[in-house]
Coordinates of C-alpha atoms and ligand atoms in Angstrom, one line a residue:
M24 CA 20.7 -17.2 122.6
T25 CA 20.3 -18.7 119.1
A26 CA 20.4 -22.4 118.6
P27 CA 23.8 -23.6 117.2
T28 CA 23.5 -24.6 113.6
R29 CA 24.8 -27.8 112.0
T30 CA 27.2 -27.9 109.1
A31 CA 26.0 -29.6 105.9
P32 CA 27.4 -33.0 105.1
T33 CA 29.8 -33.0 102.1
P34 CA 29.2 -36.3 100.3
S35 CA 31.5 -36.8 97.3
F36 CA 29.1 -37.0 94.4
D37 CA 28.9 -36.5 90.7
F38 CA 25.6 -35.6 89.1
T39 CA 26.8 -36.6 85.7
T40 CA 27.8 -40.2 86.1
P41 CA 25.8 -42.8 83.9
E42 CA 24.7 -44.6 87.1
Y43 CA 23.1 -41.5 88.5
R44 CA 21.6 -40.4 85.2
R45 CA 20.0 -43.9 84.8
D46 CA 18.2 -43.7 88.1
P47 CA 18.7 -40.7 90.4
Y48 CA 15.6 -41.4 92.6
P49 CA 17.2 -43.7 95.2
F50 CA 19.9 -41.1 95.7
Y51 CA 17.3 -38.4 96.2
A52 CA 15.4 -40.6 98.7
R53 CA 18.6 -41.0 100.7
L54 CA 19.2 -37.3 100.7
R55 CA 15.7 -36.5 101.9
R56 CA 15.9 -39.0 104.6
D57 CA 19.4 -38.5 106.0
M58 CA 20.9 -35.3 104.5
P59 CA 18.3 -32.8 103.4
I60 CA 20.9 -30.2 102.8
V61 CA 24.4 -31.2 101.5
R62 CA 27.4 -29.4 100.1
I63 CA 28.7 -30.9 96.9
N64 CA 31.6 -29.8 94.7
Q65 CA 30.6 -30.0 91.0
G66 CA 33.9 -29.3 89.2
R67 CA 33.6 -26.2 87.0
R68 CA 30.4 -25.2 88.7
G69 CA 32.2 -25.1 92.0
E70 CA 30.7 -25.9 95.4
S71 CA 27.0 -25.5 96.1
F72 CA 24.5 -26.5 98.7
Y73 CA 21.7 -28.8 97.5
V74 CA 18.3 -29.1 99.1
S75 CA 16.1 -32.1 98.5
R76 CA 12.9 -31.8 100.6
Y77 CA 9.7 -30.2 99.1
D78 CA 9.3 -27.7 101.9
D79 CA 12.9 -26.4 101.8
V80 CA 12.8 -26.2 98.0
M81 CA 9.6 -24.1 98.4
V82 CA 11.4 -21.7 100.9
L83 CA 14.2 -21.3 98.5
L84 CA 12.0 -20.5 95.5
K85 CA 9.6 -18.3 97.4
D86 CA 11.7 -16.3 99.8
V87 CA 13.1 -13.7 97.4
E88 CA 14.2 -11.4 100.3
R89 CA 16.7 -14.0 101.4
F90 CA 17.5 -15.9 98.2
A91 CA 18.3 -14.2 94.9
S92 CA 18.4 -15.6 91.3
D93 CA 21.0 -13.0 90.3
K94 CA 24.4 -13.7 92.0
R95 CA 25.2 -10.0 91.7
T96 CA 22.3 -9.3 94.2
A97 CA 24.2 -11.5 96.6
G98 CA 27.5 -9.6 96.2
H99 CA 29.2 -11.6 93.5
E100 CA 30.8 -10.2 90.4
V101 CA 30.4 -11.7 86.9
S102 CA 33.7 -11.8 85.1
W103 CA 34.1 -11.0 81.5
L104 CA 35.0 -14.7 80.7
E105 CA 32.0 -16.0 82.7
S106 CA 29.7 -13.6 80.9
R107 CA 31.1 -14.7 77.4
L108 CA 30.8 -18.3 78.3
S109 CA 27.2 -18.0 79.4
L110 CA 26.5 -16.2 76.1
G111 CA 24.9 -13.5 78.1
V112 CA 22.4 -15.7 79.9
N113 CA 23.2 -13.5 83.0
D114 CA 21.3 -10.7 81.3
S115 CA 18.2 -12.9 80.8
M116 CA 15.1 -12.9 83.1
V117 CA 16.1 -16.2 84.7
M118 CA 19.0 -14.6 86.4
K119 CA 17.4 -11.3 87.4
D120 CA 15.6 -10.2 90.5
G121 CA 13.0 -7.7 91.4
A122 CA 12.0 -4.8 89.0
D123 CA 14.5 -5.9 86.3
H124 CA 13.1 -9.4 86.4
R125 CA 9.5 -8.1 86.1
R126 CA 10.4 -5.8 83.3
L127 CA 12.0 -8.6 81.2
R128 CA 9.3 -11.2 82.0
T129 CA 6.4 -8.8 81.2
L130 CA 7.9 -8.2 77.7
A131 CA 7.8 -11.9 76.8
H132 CA 4.8 -12.8 78.8
K133 CA 2.2 -11.7 76.3
A134 CA 3.2 -14.4 73.9
F135 CA 2.7 -17.1 76.5
T136 CA -0.7 -16.3 78.0
P137 CA -3.1 -19.3 77.9
S138 CA -5.2 -17.7 75.2
R139 CA -2.3 -16.9 72.9
V140 CA -0.9 -20.4 73.4
A141 CA -4.4 -22.0 72.8
A142 CA -4.4 -20.2 69.4
L143 CA -1.3 -22.4 68.5
E144 CA -3.3 -25.6 68.9
R145 CA -4.1 -26.3 65.3
R146 CA -0.5 -25.7 64.2
I147 CA 0.9 -28.0 66.9
A148 CA -1.5 -30.7 66.0
Q149 CA -0.7 -30.4 62.3
L150 CA 3.1 -30.5 63.0
S151 CA 2.6 -33.6 65.2
D152 CA 0.8 -35.4 62.3
E153 CA 3.4 -34.4 59.8
L154 CA 6.3 -35.6 61.9
L155 CA 4.7 -38.9 62.7
A156 CA 3.7 -39.4 59.0
A157 CA 7.4 -38.9 58.0
A158 CA 8.5 -41.4 60.7
D159 CA 5.9 -43.9 59.4
A160 CA 7.3 -43.5 55.9
R161 CA 10.8 -44.5 57.2
G162 CA 9.4 -47.5 59.0
S163 CA 11.3 -47.0 62.2
M164 CA 11.3 -44.3 64.8
D165 CA 13.5 -42.6 67.3
M166 CA 11.0 -40.8 69.5
I167 CA 13.5 -38.1 70.4
A168 CA 15.0 -37.2 67.0
D169 CA 11.9 -37.8 64.9
F170 CA 9.2 -36.3 67.1
A171 CA 9.9 -35.1 70.7
L172 CA 12.6 -32.7 69.7
P173 CA 11.5 -31.3 66.3
L174 CA 8.0 -30.6 67.5
P175 CA 8.9 -28.0 70.2
V176 CA 11.8 -26.7 68.2
A177 CA 9.5 -26.0 65.2
V178 CA 6.9 -24.3 67.5
I179 CA 9.4 -22.0 69.2
S180 CA 11.1 -21.2 65.9
D181 CA 7.7 -20.3 64.4
M182 CA 7.0 -18.1 67.4
M183 CA 10.3 -16.4 67.2
G184 CA 10.2 -16.2 63.4
V185 CA 13.4 -18.3 62.7
A186 CA 13.3 -19.1 59.0
E187 CA 13.2 -22.8 57.9
R188 CA 16.5 -22.5 56.2
H189 CA 18.3 -21.4 59.4
R190 CA 16.9 -24.1 61.6
P191 CA 19.4 -27.0 60.9
H192 CA 22.6 -25.0 61.6
F193 CA 21.1 -23.1 64.4
H194 CA 20.0 -26.4 66.0
R195 CA 23.5 -27.9 65.5
W196 CA 25.2 -25.0 67.4
M197 CA 22.6 -25.1 70.1
K198 CA 23.0 -28.8 70.6
G199 CA 26.8 -28.5 71.1
I200 CA 26.2 -25.8 73.7
L201 CA 23.4 -27.7 75.5
E202 CA 25.7 -30.7 76.0
L203 CA 28.1 -28.4 77.9
D204 CA 26.0 -28.4 81.0
G205 CA 28.0 -31.3 82.6
A206 CA 31.3 -30.6 80.9
G207 CA 34.7 -29.5 82.2
W208 CA 36.7 -26.3 81.3
L209 CA 38.5 -27.9 78.4
E210 CA 35.4 -29.0 76.7
L211 CA 33.8 -25.7 77.4
L212 CA 36.7 -23.8 75.7
T213 CA 36.8 -26.3 72.8
N214 CA 33.2 -25.4 72.1
F215 CA 34.0 -21.7 72.0
P216 CA 33.6 -21.5 68.1
N217 CA 30.1 -22.9 68.4
M218 CA 29.2 -20.2 70.9
I219 CA 30.6 -17.5 68.6
K220 CA 28.6 -18.9 65.7
L221 CA 25.4 -19.0 67.8
N222 CA 26.0 -15.5 69.1
R223 CA 26.6 -14.2 65.6
F224 CA 23.4 -16.0 64.4
L225 CA 21.3 -14.4 67.2
R226 CA 22.7 -10.9 66.3
E227 CA 21.9 -11.5 62.6
L228 CA 18.5 -12.8 63.4
I229 CA 17.8 -9.6 65.4
A230 CA 19.3 -7.3 62.7
E231 CA 17.1 -9.0 60.1
R232 CA 14.0 -8.6 62.2
R233 CA 14.8 -4.9 62.7
R234 CA 14.6 -4.6 58.9
N235 CA 11.5 -6.7 58.5
K236 CA 9.2 -6.8 61.4
G237 CA 6.3 -9.3 61.6
D238 CA 3.8 -10.6 64.0
D239 CA 6.2 -12.8 65.9
L240 CA 7.6 -12.6 69.4
L241 CA 11.1 -11.5 68.3
S242 CA 9.6 -8.5 66.5
A243 CA 7.8 -7.5 69.7
L244 CA 11.1 -7.8 71.6
V245 CA 12.9 -5.7 69.0
E246 CA 10.3 -3.0 69.2
A247 CA 10.7 -2.9 73.0
E248 CA 14.4 -2.5 72.5
E249 CA 13.9 0.3 70.0
A250 CA 11.6 2.1 72.4
G251 CA 14.7 2.9 74.4
D252 CA 14.0 2.3 78.0
K253 CA 12.4 -1.1 78.1
L254 CA 15.1 -3.5 76.9
S255 CA 18.9 -3.0 76.3
F256 CA 20.5 -4.7 73.3
D257 CA 22.3 -7.2 75.5
E258 CA 19.0 -8.1 77.2
L259 CA 17.4 -8.5 73.8
V260 CA 20.1 -11.0 72.7
A261 CA 19.7 -12.8 76.1
S262 CA 15.9 -12.9 75.9
T263 CA 16.1 -14.3 72.3
L264 CA 18.6 -16.9 73.5
I265 CA 16.8 -18.0 76.6
L266 CA 13.5 -18.5 74.7
L267 CA 15.1 -20.5 71.9
L268 CA 17.1 -22.5 74.5
A269 CA 14.0 -23.3 76.6
G270 CA 12.2 -24.3 73.4
H271 CA 14.9 -26.8 72.6
E272 CA 15.8 -28.1 76.0
T273 CA 12.7 -28.9 77.9
T274 CA 9.5 -30.2 76.3
V275 CA 11.6 -32.7 74.3
N276 CA 12.3 -34.4 77.6
L277 CA 8.8 -34.2 78.9
I278 CA 7.6 -36.0 75.8
G279 CA 10.5 -38.5 75.7
N280 CA 10.5 -39.3 79.4
G281 CA 6.7 -39.4 79.4
V282 CA 6.6 -42.0 76.6
L283 CA 9.2 -44.1 78.4
A284 CA 7.1 -43.9 81.7
L285 CA 4.0 -45.1 79.8
L286 CA 5.9 -48.0 78.2
E287 CA 7.2 -49.0 81.6
H288 CA 3.7 -48.8 83.1
P289 CA 1.5 -50.6 80.6
D290 CA -1.4 -50.5 83.0
Q291 CA -1.3 -46.6 82.9
L292 CA -0.8 -46.6 79.1
G293 CA -3.9 -48.8 78.8
R294 CA -5.8 -46.5 81.2
L295 CA -4.9 -43.5 79.0
R296 CA -6.0 -45.2 75.9
A297 CA -9.3 -46.1 77.5
H298 CA -9.7 -42.6 79.0
P299 CA -8.2 -40.1 76.7
E300 CA -9.8 -37.3 78.8
L301 CA -7.1 -38.1 81.4
V302 CA -4.4 -36.6 79.1
D303 CA -4.1 -33.3 81.1
A304 CA -3.7 -35.2 84.4
A305 CA -1.3 -37.6 82.7
V306 CA 1.0 -34.8 81.5
E307 CA 1.0 -33.4 85.1
E308 CA 2.0 -36.8 86.4
M309 CA 4.7 -37.1 83.7
L310 CA 6.1 -33.8 84.9
R311 CA 6.1 -34.9 88.5
F312 CA 7.3 -38.4 88.0
T313 CA 10.1 -37.7 85.4
S314 CA 11.0 -34.0 86.2
P315 CA 12.6 -32.9 82.9
V316 CA 14.4 -30.1 84.9
Q317 CA 15.9 -32.0 87.8
L318 CA 18.0 -29.3 89.3
N319 CA 16.7 -25.8 89.2
A320 CA 19.0 -22.8 88.7
P321 CA 20.7 -22.0 92.0
R322 CA 19.6 -19.3 94.4
F323 CA 22.2 -17.1 96.2
A324 CA 21.9 -16.2 99.9
C325 CA 21.5 -12.3 100.0
V326 CA 22.3 -12.2 103.7
D327 CA 23.9 -14.6 106.3
T328 CA 21.0 -16.9 107.0
E329 CA 19.9 -20.4 108.0
L330 CA 18.2 -23.1 105.9
C331 CA 17.4 -26.6 107.0
G332 CA 19.3 -25.9 110.3
V333 CA 22.5 -25.0 108.4
T334 CA 24.1 -21.5 108.4
L335 CA 24.6 -20.0 104.9
R336 CA 26.9 -17.1 104.3
R337 CA 25.9 -14.2 102.1
G338 CA 26.7 -15.2 98.5
Q339 CA 26.6 -18.9 98.9
A340 CA 24.8 -20.9 96.2
V341 CA 21.9 -23.3 97.0
C342 CA 20.4 -25.5 94.4
P343 CA 16.8 -26.8 94.7
I344 CA 16.5 -30.4 93.5
L345 CA 13.1 -30.2 91.9
A346 CA 13.0 -33.9 91.0
S347 CA 13.5 -34.8 94.6
A348 CA 10.8 -32.4 95.9
N349 CA 8.5 -34.1 93.3
H350 CA 9.1 -37.5 95.0
D351 CA 8.9 -36.3 98.6
E352 CA 6.8 -38.7 100.5
A353 CA 5.7 -36.0 102.9
H354 CA 3.8 -34.4 100.0
F355 CA 2.9 -37.1 97.6
A356 CA 1.2 -40.4 98.5
E357 CA 3.3 -43.3 97.2
P358 CA 5.6 -41.0 95.2
E359 CA 7.3 -43.8 93.3
R360 CA 3.9 -44.9 91.8
F361 CA 3.2 -43.5 88.3
D362 CA -0.5 -42.7 88.5
I363 CA -1.9 -40.7 85.5
G364 CA -5.0 -39.8 87.5
R365 CA -3.1 -38.4 90.6
Q366 CA -5.0 -35.8 92.4
P367 CA -3.9 -33.4 93.9
N368 CA -0.6 -33.1 92.1
R369 CA 1.2 -29.9 93.2
H370 CA 4.5 -30.8 91.6
L371 CA 7.3 -28.3 91.2
A372 CA 8.5 -29.4 87.8
F373 CA 8.0 -25.8 86.5
G374 CA 9.5 -24.2 89.5
F375 CA 7.6 -21.9 91.8
G376 CA 7.3 -18.2 92.7
P377 CA 8.3 -15.3 90.5
H378 CA 10.4 -17.4 88.1
F379 CA 7.7 -20.0 87.6
C380 CA 8.2 -21.3 84.1
L381 CA 6.9 -18.7 81.5
G382 CA 6.5 -21.4 78.9
A383 CA 4.4 -23.8 81.1
P384 CA 1.1 -23.3 79.1
L385 CA 3.0 -23.9 75.9
A386 CA 4.8 -27.0 77.2
R387 CA 1.6 -28.4 78.6
L388 CA -0.3 -27.9 75.3
E389 CA 2.6 -29.4 73.2
A390 CA 2.7 -32.5 75.4
K391 CA -1.0 -32.9 75.5
L392 CA -1.3 -32.8 71.7
A393 CA 1.8 -34.9 71.2
F394 CA 0.4 -37.7 73.4
R395 CA -3.0 -37.4 71.7
A396 CA -1.4 -37.8 68.3
L397 CA 0.7 -40.7 69.3
L398 CA -2.0 -42.7 70.9
Q399 CA -4.5 -42.0 68.1
R400 CA -2.0 -43.1 65.5
Y401 CA -0.4 -46.1 67.0
S402 CA -2.4 -49.0 68.5
D403 CA 0.9 -50.4 69.8
M404 CA 4.2 -48.9 70.9
Q405 CA 7.2 -51.0 72.2
L406 CA 10.7 -50.2 73.1
G407 CA 13.0 -50.9 70.1
V408 CA 16.0 -51.8 72.3
P409 CA 16.4 -53.4 75.7
R410 CA 15.8 -50.9 78.5
S411 CA 19.5 -51.3 79.7
E412 CA 20.7 -49.9 76.3
L413 CA 19.0 -46.6 76.7
T414 CA 21.4 -43.7 77.4
W415 CA 20.7 -40.5 79.2
R416 CA 22.1 -37.1 78.4
R417 CA 25.0 -36.0 80.4
S418 CA 23.5 -32.7 81.5
Q419 CA 23.5 -31.9 85.2
S420 CA 20.2 -30.1 85.4
I421 CA 18.2 -31.8 82.6
R422 CA 17.1 -35.4 82.5
G423 CA 16.4 -36.7 79.1
L424 CA 17.2 -39.6 76.8
T425 CA 19.8 -39.3 74.0
A426 CA 17.5 -41.5 71.8
L427 CA 14.4 -43.6 72.3
P428 CA 14.0 -46.2 69.5
L429 CA 10.5 -47.5 69.2
R430 CA 8.6 -50.2 67.3
V431 CA 5.2 -48.8 66.5
R432 CA 2.1 -50.3 64.9
R433 CA -0.7 -48.3 63.3
Ligands
HEM503 C1 8.4 -29.4 80.1 C2 8.9 -28.3 79.8 C3 9.5 -27.3 80.7 C4 9.9 -27.4 82.0 C5 10.0 -28.6 82.8 C6 10.4 -26.1 82.4 C7 10.9 -25.8 83.6 C8 11.2 -24.5 84.1 C9 11.7 -24.2 85.4 C10 11.9 -25.2 86.5 C11 11.9 -22.8 85.5 C12 12.3 -22.0 86.7 C13 13.7 -21.5 86.7 C14 14.1 -20.8 88.0 O1 13.3 -20.8 88.9 O2 15.2 -20.4 88.0 C15 11.6 -22.3 84.2 C16 11.6 -21.0 83.8 C17 11.4 -20.5 82.5 N1 11.0 -21.3 81.4 FE1 10.5 -23.2 81.4 N2 10.2 -25.2 81.3 C18 9.6 -25.9 80.3 C19 9.3 -25.4 79.1 C20 9.5 -24.1 78.7 C21 9.2 -23.6 77.4 C22 8.6 -24.4 76.2 C23 9.6 -22.3 77.4 C24 9.5 -21.2 76.3 C25 9.7 -21.4 75.1 C26 10.1 -22.0 78.7 C27 10.5 -20.7 79.1 C28 11.0 -20.4 80.4 C29 11.4 -19.1 80.7 C30 11.5 -17.9 79.8 C31 11.7 -19.2 82.1 C32 12.2 -18.1 83.0 C33 11.1 -17.4 83.8 C34 11.6 -16.4 84.7 O3 12.7 -16.3 85.1 O4 10.7 -15.5 85.1 N3 10.0 -23.1 79.4 N4 11.2 -23.3 83.3

């Protein structure tokens, strides 16, 4: 006889409120302690289970036989409207499983190997210096708008071969769309023109690259599509979008949240200044402590199954809370302590398993060079506004500041 399973608690909770965005960690600690699996209704996103403990998050990310990234593998259909509103992200590697996932990932992987990424070092260091010099010339600095965002955007745009003249519009449309993560249906529909413009832009970018191939990642993807059986046109658009999106959405928050963590822990900032060789470990701790991607993309139960003592029916969505796993006291000693020398530090900020972040080597290098440039240039950095005035982006899955005004001294 099998043991009876519990039902998951259904706390009423909104991941987008300003209170939660300001400090989600006490909420995660309560979940881990009392309700390691919960069922929460998130408006437009519908109802999902959420798991908060490290071990359950690992099961979800590793056990691909039971949990799929593609909702179609778990018996769902993707409606025409849903497909349009996701701009085709359903066709990208993030939402594929098995052989399709491997095929799409392999095509982009070459550009992100540690050796290819290391070759970008000089360019990233030069971009960092240029951006900081421009901020110095203005006399004040918003860490996000002046540095943390333009740096990774320029790097991914270079890698994909997006011409300088296209970057401002393209960035505007992208920004509108990124803010939709926590929005309701009305806002989503109002943003439709932005989506159409971005979609048209991606198609024009691809058409242009078909005419003029270069040495960039997009040319390699176009060649794969032209070869016939490796990549369909929709997948090409989706791959282009997902890479540009990831380049806009993630490293910015690692740098922004990381700077804030250092400012809030002056002993650790002093330690990093005294021991610059700790920068790699410091970036890992920033990833763990601040988790730029708080909620991973959901997984879908492929069969009726059990997780955390709760029965899940085929097709049900379960979302791993990476940020909570990264603060799980069962895996990290004193998890609320920010320790730039933490060893070991097996955080899940880049996910785990077959979908482990493809851009991790790039994000790590960008962050390392960004912090090196900042600390070398400025002998002093202070918050330019009281901590209580900082505002967080509304996104459900991403945690990042809308702005980070700083006073800096060379
Ligand atoms: C601090 C920076 C970053 C963080 C925290 C981050 C986090 C993540 C996470 C958690 C996943 C797993 C998604 C899943 O399991 O469903 C992921 C996947 C992915 N990331 Fe990142 N990411 C970062 C930077 C980047 C960058 C710079 C790029 C490339 C430009 C990138 C490209 C991707 C891609 C293509 C995937 C999908 C991989 C797959 O499905 O096989 N990421 N990332």
